[in-house]
Amino acid sequence: MYAVIKTGGKQYRVQAGDLLVVEKLDGEPGSEVAFGEVLMLGEGEAVTVGAPTVDGAVVSGTLLETRKGEKVKIFKKIRRQGYRRTRGHRQTESVVRVTSVAGAGKETKWEGVIDLTPKVILNARARGLGDAAVPATIPSMPVKAETAAPKKKAAPKKAATEAAPEAEA
């Protein structure tokens, strides 16, 4: 069963278990999100189209993280005038795991496990850096022992008795 929902001025075709990146939503990671503007429901050949929305249909999900998206460069130029301006922008976006699609007397649920590990930590682990390379402002998830970086040993200090004969010479 799938649904077409509207959020953030855009439309998305989703089904249970999908990972969805949408405009910023309010809430903490792990909180439940419900999308009430369901424009269409479908299952195989049976399609229910709303006018403008399907009554009683709800798509629910879990908010995984809120992050900044890819950088967009804005470049302005007027030729032969020496005018060039470069700006950048990163839009805030939310990542949502769709857990259920319900409506028209039917419901489809996703039975998987939700992992709240942010993308920054996953990228660091994929590069073999572990959680040591992640900024301190991001809450860290538990790490397995084999992925943690080994601790460095301290260099042995010279004894005071060895330093005294060198000073006299």
PDB file of C-alpha atoms in Angstrom:
ATOM      1  CA  MET A   1       0.000   0.000   0.000  1.00  0.00           C
ATOM      2  CA  TYR A   2       1.335   3.422  -0.915  1.00  0.00           C
ATOM      3  CA  ALA A   3       0.248   7.017  -0.404  1.00  0.00           C
ATOM      4  CA  VAL A   4       0.931  10.422  -1.886  1.00  0.00           C
ATOM      5  CA  ILE A   5       1.380  13.018   0.860  1.00  0.00           C
ATOM      6  CA  LYS A   6       1.915  16.753   0.840  1.00  0.00           C
ATOM      7  CA  THR A   7       4.379  18.437   3.208  1.00  0.00           C
ATOM      8  CA  GLY A   8       6.556  21.506   2.898  1.00  0.00           C
ATOM      9  CA  GLY A   9       4.850  22.531  -0.361  1.00  0.00           C
ATOM     10  CA  LYS A  10       5.975  19.306  -2.100  1.00  0.00           C
ATOM     11  CA  GLN A  11       4.360  15.940  -2.791  1.00  0.00           C
ATOM     12  CA  TYR A  12       5.954  12.584  -1.963  1.00  0.00           C
ATOM     13  CA  ARG A  13       4.957   9.018  -2.869  1.00  0.00           C
ATOM     14  CA  VAL A  14       5.651   6.884   0.220  1.00  0.00           C
ATOM     15  CA  GLN A  15       5.018   3.423   1.583  1.00  0.00           C
ATOM     16  CA  ALA A  16       5.730   1.811   4.942  1.00  0.00           C
ATOM     17  CA  GLY A  17       9.477   1.540   5.599  1.00  0.00           C
ATOM     18  CA  ASP A  18      10.574   4.395   3.309  1.00  0.00           C
ATOM     19  CA  LEU A  19      13.225   6.885   4.375  1.00  0.00           C
ATOM     20  CA  LEU A  20      11.992  10.383   3.555  1.00  0.00           C
ATOM     21  CA  VAL A  21      13.936  13.682   3.494  1.00  0.00           C
ATOM     22  CA  VAL A  22      11.534  16.640   3.804  1.00  0.00           C
ATOM     23  CA  GLU A  23      11.544  20.299   4.779  1.00  0.00           C
ATOM     24  CA  LYS A  24      12.261  20.936   8.467  1.00  0.00           C
ATOM     25  CA  LEU A  25       9.692  19.524  10.898  1.00  0.00           C
ATOM     26  CA  ASP A  26       9.331  20.406  14.562  1.00  0.00           C
ATOM     27  CA  GLY A  27      10.264  17.775  17.112  1.00  0.00           C
ATOM     28  CA  GLU A  28      13.123  15.877  18.703  1.00  0.00           C
ATOM     29  CA  PRO A  29      14.784  12.795  17.189  1.00  0.00           C
ATOM     30  CA  GLY A  30      12.683   9.754  17.992  1.00  0.00           C
ATOM     31  CA  SER A  31       9.355  11.611  18.132  1.00  0.00           C
ATOM     32  CA  GLU A  32       6.329  10.505  16.137  1.00  0.00           C
ATOM     33  CA  VAL A  33       5.223  12.545  13.108  1.00  0.00           C
ATOM     34  CA  ALA A  34       1.816  12.297  11.410  1.00  0.00           C
ATOM     35  CA  PHE A  35       1.109  13.541   7.899  1.00  0.00           C
ATOM     36  CA  GLY A  36      -2.597  14.324   7.581  1.00  0.00           C
ATOM     37  CA  GLU A  37      -2.596  15.706   4.043  1.00  0.00           C
ATOM     38  CA  VAL A  38      -2.886  12.420   2.150  1.00  0.00           C
ATOM     39  CA  LEU A  39      -3.772  13.208  -1.466  1.00  0.00           C
ATOM     40  CA  MET A  40      -4.009   9.632  -2.754  1.00  0.00           C
ATOM     41  CA  LEU A  41      -3.966   6.033  -1.516  1.00  0.00           C
ATOM     42  CA  GLY A  42      -3.191   3.058  -3.700  1.00  0.00           C
ATOM     43  CA  GLU A  43      -2.797  -0.685  -3.501  1.00  0.00           C
ATOM     44  CA  GLY A  44      -2.242  -2.474  -6.783  1.00  0.00           C
ATOM     45  CA  GLU A  45      -5.027  -1.489  -9.192  1.00  0.00           C
ATOM     46  CA  ALA A  46      -7.248   0.015  -6.464  1.00  0.00           C
ATOM     47  CA  VAL A  47      -6.591   3.754  -6.172  1.00  0.00           C
ATOM     48  CA  THR A  48      -8.397   6.218  -3.915  1.00  0.00           C
ATOM     49  CA  VAL A  49      -8.015   9.849  -4.960  1.00  0.00           C
ATOM     50  CA  GLY A  50      -8.917  12.584  -2.508  1.00  0.00           C
ATOM     51  CA  ALA A  51     -10.826  15.758  -3.231  1.00  0.00           C
ATOM     52  CA  PRO A  52      -8.438  17.394  -2.216  1.00  0.00           C
ATOM     53  CA  THR A  53      -7.452  14.915   0.551  1.00  0.00           C
ATOM     54  CA  VAL A  54      -8.556  11.394   1.471  1.00  0.00           C
ATOM     55  CA  ASP A  55     -10.791  11.490   4.556  1.00  0.00           C
ATOM     56  CA  GLY A  56      -9.412   9.599   7.565  1.00  0.00           C
ATOM     57  CA  ALA A  57      -6.123   8.680   5.883  1.00  0.00           C
ATOM     58  CA  VAL A  58      -2.941   9.169   7.918  1.00  0.00           C
ATOM     59  CA  VAL A  59       0.708   8.471   7.200  1.00  0.00           C
ATOM     60  CA  SER A  60       2.802   8.256  10.361  1.00  0.00           C
ATOM     61  CA  GLY A  61       6.536   8.079  10.846  1.00  0.00           C
ATOM     62  CA  THR A  62       9.418   8.632  13.234  1.00  0.00           C
ATOM     63  CA  LEU A  63      11.678  11.680  13.072  1.00  0.00           C
ATOM     64  CA  LEU A  64      15.264  10.416  12.824  1.00  0.00           C
ATOM     65  CA  GLU A  65      17.235  13.671  12.626  1.00  0.00           C
ATOM     66  CA  THR A  66      17.141  17.314  11.613  1.00  0.00           C
ATOM     67  CA  ARG A  67      20.193  18.430   9.666  1.00  0.00           C
ATOM     68  CA  LYS A  68      21.449  20.838   7.042  1.00  0.00           C
ATOM     69  CA  GLY A  69      21.231  19.741   3.423  1.00  0.00           C
ATOM     70  CA  GLU A  70      23.740  20.056   0.617  1.00  0.00           C
ATOM     71  CA  LYS A  71      25.214  23.471  -0.065  1.00  0.00           C
ATOM     72  CA  VAL A  72      23.748  25.464  -2.953  1.00  0.00           C
ATOM     73  CA  LYS A  73      26.015  28.077  -4.518  1.00  0.00           C
ATOM     74  CA  ILE A  74      24.554  31.353  -5.729  1.00  0.00           C
ATOM     75  CA  PHE A  75      26.792  33.071  -8.273  1.00  0.00           C
ATOM     76  CA  LYS A  76      25.970  36.444  -9.824  1.00  0.00           C
ATOM     77  CA  LYS A  77      27.951  38.069 -12.595  1.00  0.00           C
ATOM     78  CA  ILE A  78      27.560  41.036 -14.907  1.00  0.00           C
ATOM     79  CA  ARG A  79      29.923  40.608 -17.798  1.00  0.00           C
ATOM     80  CA  ARG A  80      32.513  43.247 -18.644  1.00  0.00           C
ATOM     81  CA  GLN A  81      31.709  45.189 -15.448  1.00  0.00           C
ATOM     82  CA  GLY A  82      33.959  43.448 -12.920  1.00  0.00           C
ATOM     83  CA  TYR A  83      30.929  42.428 -10.851  1.00  0.00           C
ATOM     84  CA  ARG A  84      30.997  38.930  -9.323  1.00  0.00           C
ATOM     85  CA  ARG A  85      29.277  37.780  -6.136  1.00  0.00           C
ATOM     86  CA  THR A  86      29.263  34.284  -4.636  1.00  0.00           C
ATOM     87  CA  ARG A  87      26.961  33.227  -1.821  1.00  0.00           C
ATOM     88  CA  GLY A  88      25.979  29.881  -0.389  1.00  0.00           C
ATOM     89  CA  HIS A  89      22.972  28.410   1.362  1.00  0.00           C
ATOM     90  CA  ARG A  90      22.217  25.159   3.212  1.00  0.00           C
ATOM     91  CA  GLN A  91      18.534  24.373   3.717  1.00  0.00           C
ATOM     92  CA  THR A  92      17.458  22.701   6.960  1.00  0.00           C
ATOM     93  CA  GLU A  93      15.863  19.309   6.369  1.00  0.00           C
ATOM     94  CA  SER A  94      14.369  16.498   8.430  1.00  0.00           C
ATOM     95  CA  VAL A  95      14.818  12.761   7.892  1.00  0.00           C
ATOM     96  CA  VAL A  96      11.712  10.671   8.597  1.00  0.00           C
ATOM     97  CA  ARG A  97      11.216   6.887   8.562  1.00  0.00           C
ATOM     98  CA  VAL A  98       7.635   6.093   7.459  1.00  0.00           C
ATOM     99  CA  THR A  99       6.240   3.505   9.867  1.00  0.00           C
ATOM    100  CA  SER A 100       2.618   3.113   8.747  1.00  0.00           C
ATOM    101  CA  VAL A 101       0.128   4.047   6.052  1.00  0.00           C
ATOM    102  CA  ALA A 102      -3.529   3.886   7.077  1.00  0.00           C
ATOM    103  CA  GLY A 103      -6.731   4.795   5.281  1.00  0.00           C
ATOM    104  CA  ALA A 104      -9.757   3.477   3.398  1.00  0.00           C
ATOM    105  CA  GLY A 105     -10.203   0.720   6.005  1.00  0.00           C
ATOM    106  CA  LYS A 106      -6.699  -0.716   5.482  1.00  0.00           C
ATOM    107  CA  GLU A 107      -3.374  -0.249   7.240  1.00  0.00           C
ATOM    108  CA  THR A 108       0.202  -1.210   6.371  1.00  0.00           C
ATOM    109  CA  LYS A 109       2.882  -1.154   9.079  1.00  0.00           C
ATOM    110  CA  TRP A 110       6.658  -1.384   8.916  1.00  0.00           C
ATOM    111  CA  GLU A 111       8.095  -3.939  11.346  1.00  0.00           C
ATOM    112  CA  GLY A 112      11.761  -2.873  11.224  1.00  0.00           C
ATOM    113  CA  VAL A 113      13.936  -1.369  13.960  1.00  0.00           C
ATOM    114  CA  ILE A 114      14.484   2.401  14.002  1.00  0.00           C
ATOM    115  CA  ASP A 115      18.123   3.486  14.355  1.00  0.00           C
ATOM    116  CA  LEU A 116      18.617   7.098  15.505  1.00  0.00           C
ATOM    117  CA  THR A 117      22.327   7.296  14.594  1.00  0.00           C
ATOM    118  CA  PRO A 118      22.932  10.602  12.728  1.00  0.00           C
ATOM    119  CA  LYS A 119      24.404  10.648   9.229  1.00  0.00           C
ATOM    120  CA  VAL A 120      27.570  12.413  10.451  1.00  0.00           C
ATOM    121  CA  ILE A 121      28.446   9.487  12.713  1.00  0.00           C
ATOM    122  CA  LEU A 122      27.630   6.917  10.029  1.00  0.00           C
ATOM    123  CA  ASN A 123      29.905   8.731   7.553  1.00  0.00           C
ATOM    124  CA  ALA A 124      32.752   8.869  10.095  1.00  0.00           C
ATOM    125  CA  ARG A 125      32.409   5.141  10.817  1.00  0.00           C
ATOM    126  CA  ALA A 126      32.376   4.339   7.093  1.00  0.00           C
ATOM    127  CA  ARG A 127      35.710   6.150   6.674  1.00  0.00           C
ATOM    128  CA  GLY A 128      37.160   4.191   9.612  1.00  0.00           C
ATOM    129  CA  LEU A 129      37.427   7.220  11.904  1.00  0.00           C
ATOM    130  CA  GLY A 130      35.054   6.029  14.615  1.00  0.00           C
ATOM    131  CA  ASP A 131      33.408   8.583  16.886  1.00  0.00           C
ATOM    132  CA  ALA A 132      36.688  10.433  17.591  1.00  0.00           C
ATOM    133  CA  ALA A 133      36.261  12.601  14.466  1.00  0.00           C
ATOM    134  CA  VAL A 134      32.684  13.639  15.297  1.00  0.00           C
ATOM    135  CA  PRO A 135      32.248  17.136  16.781  1.00  0.00           C
ATOM    136  CA  ALA A 136      31.381  17.261  20.462  1.00  0.00           C
ATOM    137  CA  THR A 137      28.101  19.112  19.790  1.00  0.00           C
ATOM    138  CA  ILE A 138      26.565  15.996  18.233  1.00  0.00           C
ATOM    139  CA  PRO A 139      25.379  13.398  20.749  1.00  0.00           C
ATOM    140  CA  SER A 140      27.283  10.197  20.143  1.00  0.00           C
ATOM    141  CA  MET A 141      25.767   6.742  19.919  1.00  0.00           C
ATOM    142  CA  PRO A 142      27.407   3.715  21.601  1.00  0.00           C
ATOM    143  CA  VAL A 143      30.293   2.331  19.570  1.00  0.00           C
ATOM    144  CA  LYS A 144      31.469  -1.259  19.362  1.00  0.00           C
ATOM    145  CA  ALA A 145      34.870  -1.947  20.918  1.00  0.00           C
ATOM    146  CA  GLU A 146      36.585  -2.802  17.610  1.00  0.00           C
ATOM    147  CA  THR A 147      35.667   0.569  16.024  1.00  0.00           C
ATOM    148  CA  ALA A 148      37.010   2.681  18.909  1.00  0.00           C
ATOM    149  CA  ALA A 149      40.450   4.236  18.391  1.00  0.00           C
ATOM    150  CA  PRO A 150      43.245   2.753  20.565  1.00  0.00           C
ATOM    151  CA  LYS A 151      44.583   4.972  23.344  1.00  0.00           C
ATOM    152  CA  LYS A 152      48.159   6.279  23.141  1.00  0.00           C
ATOM    153  CA  LYS A 153      50.669   5.400  25.823  1.00  0.00           C
ATOM    154  CA  ALA A 154      52.384   8.215  27.700  1.00  0.00           C
ATOM    155  CA  ALA A 155      56.141   8.601  27.186  1.00  0.00           C
ATOM    156  CA  PRO A 156      58.238   7.613  30.242  1.00  0.00           C
ATOM    157  CA  LYS A 157      59.576  10.565  32.235  1.00  0.00           C
ATOM    158  CA  LYS A 158      63.249  10.919  33.131  1.00  0.00           C
ATOM    159  CA  ALA A 159      64.098  10.453  36.763  1.00  0.00           C
ATOM    160  CA  ALA A 160      65.482  13.437  38.719  1.00  0.00           C
ATOM    161  CA  THR A 161      68.718  11.520  39.473  1.00  0.00           C
ATOM    162  CA  GLU A 162      69.519  11.162  35.777  1.00  0.00           C
ATOM    163  CA  ALA A 163      69.025  14.873  35.094  1.00  0.00           C
ATOM    164  CA  ALA A 164      71.450  16.055  37.840  1.00  0.00           C
ATOM    165  CA  PRO A 165      74.728  14.599  36.393  1.00  0.00           C
ATOM    166  CA  GLU A 166      73.919  16.101  32.970  1.00  0.00           C
ATOM    167  CA  ALA A 167      73.587  19.566  34.525  1.00  0.00           C
ATOM    168  CA  GLU A 168      77.021  19.352  36.207  1.00  0.00           C
ATOM    169  CA  ALA A 169      78.825  18.329  33.042  1.00  0.00           C
TER     170      ALA A 169
END
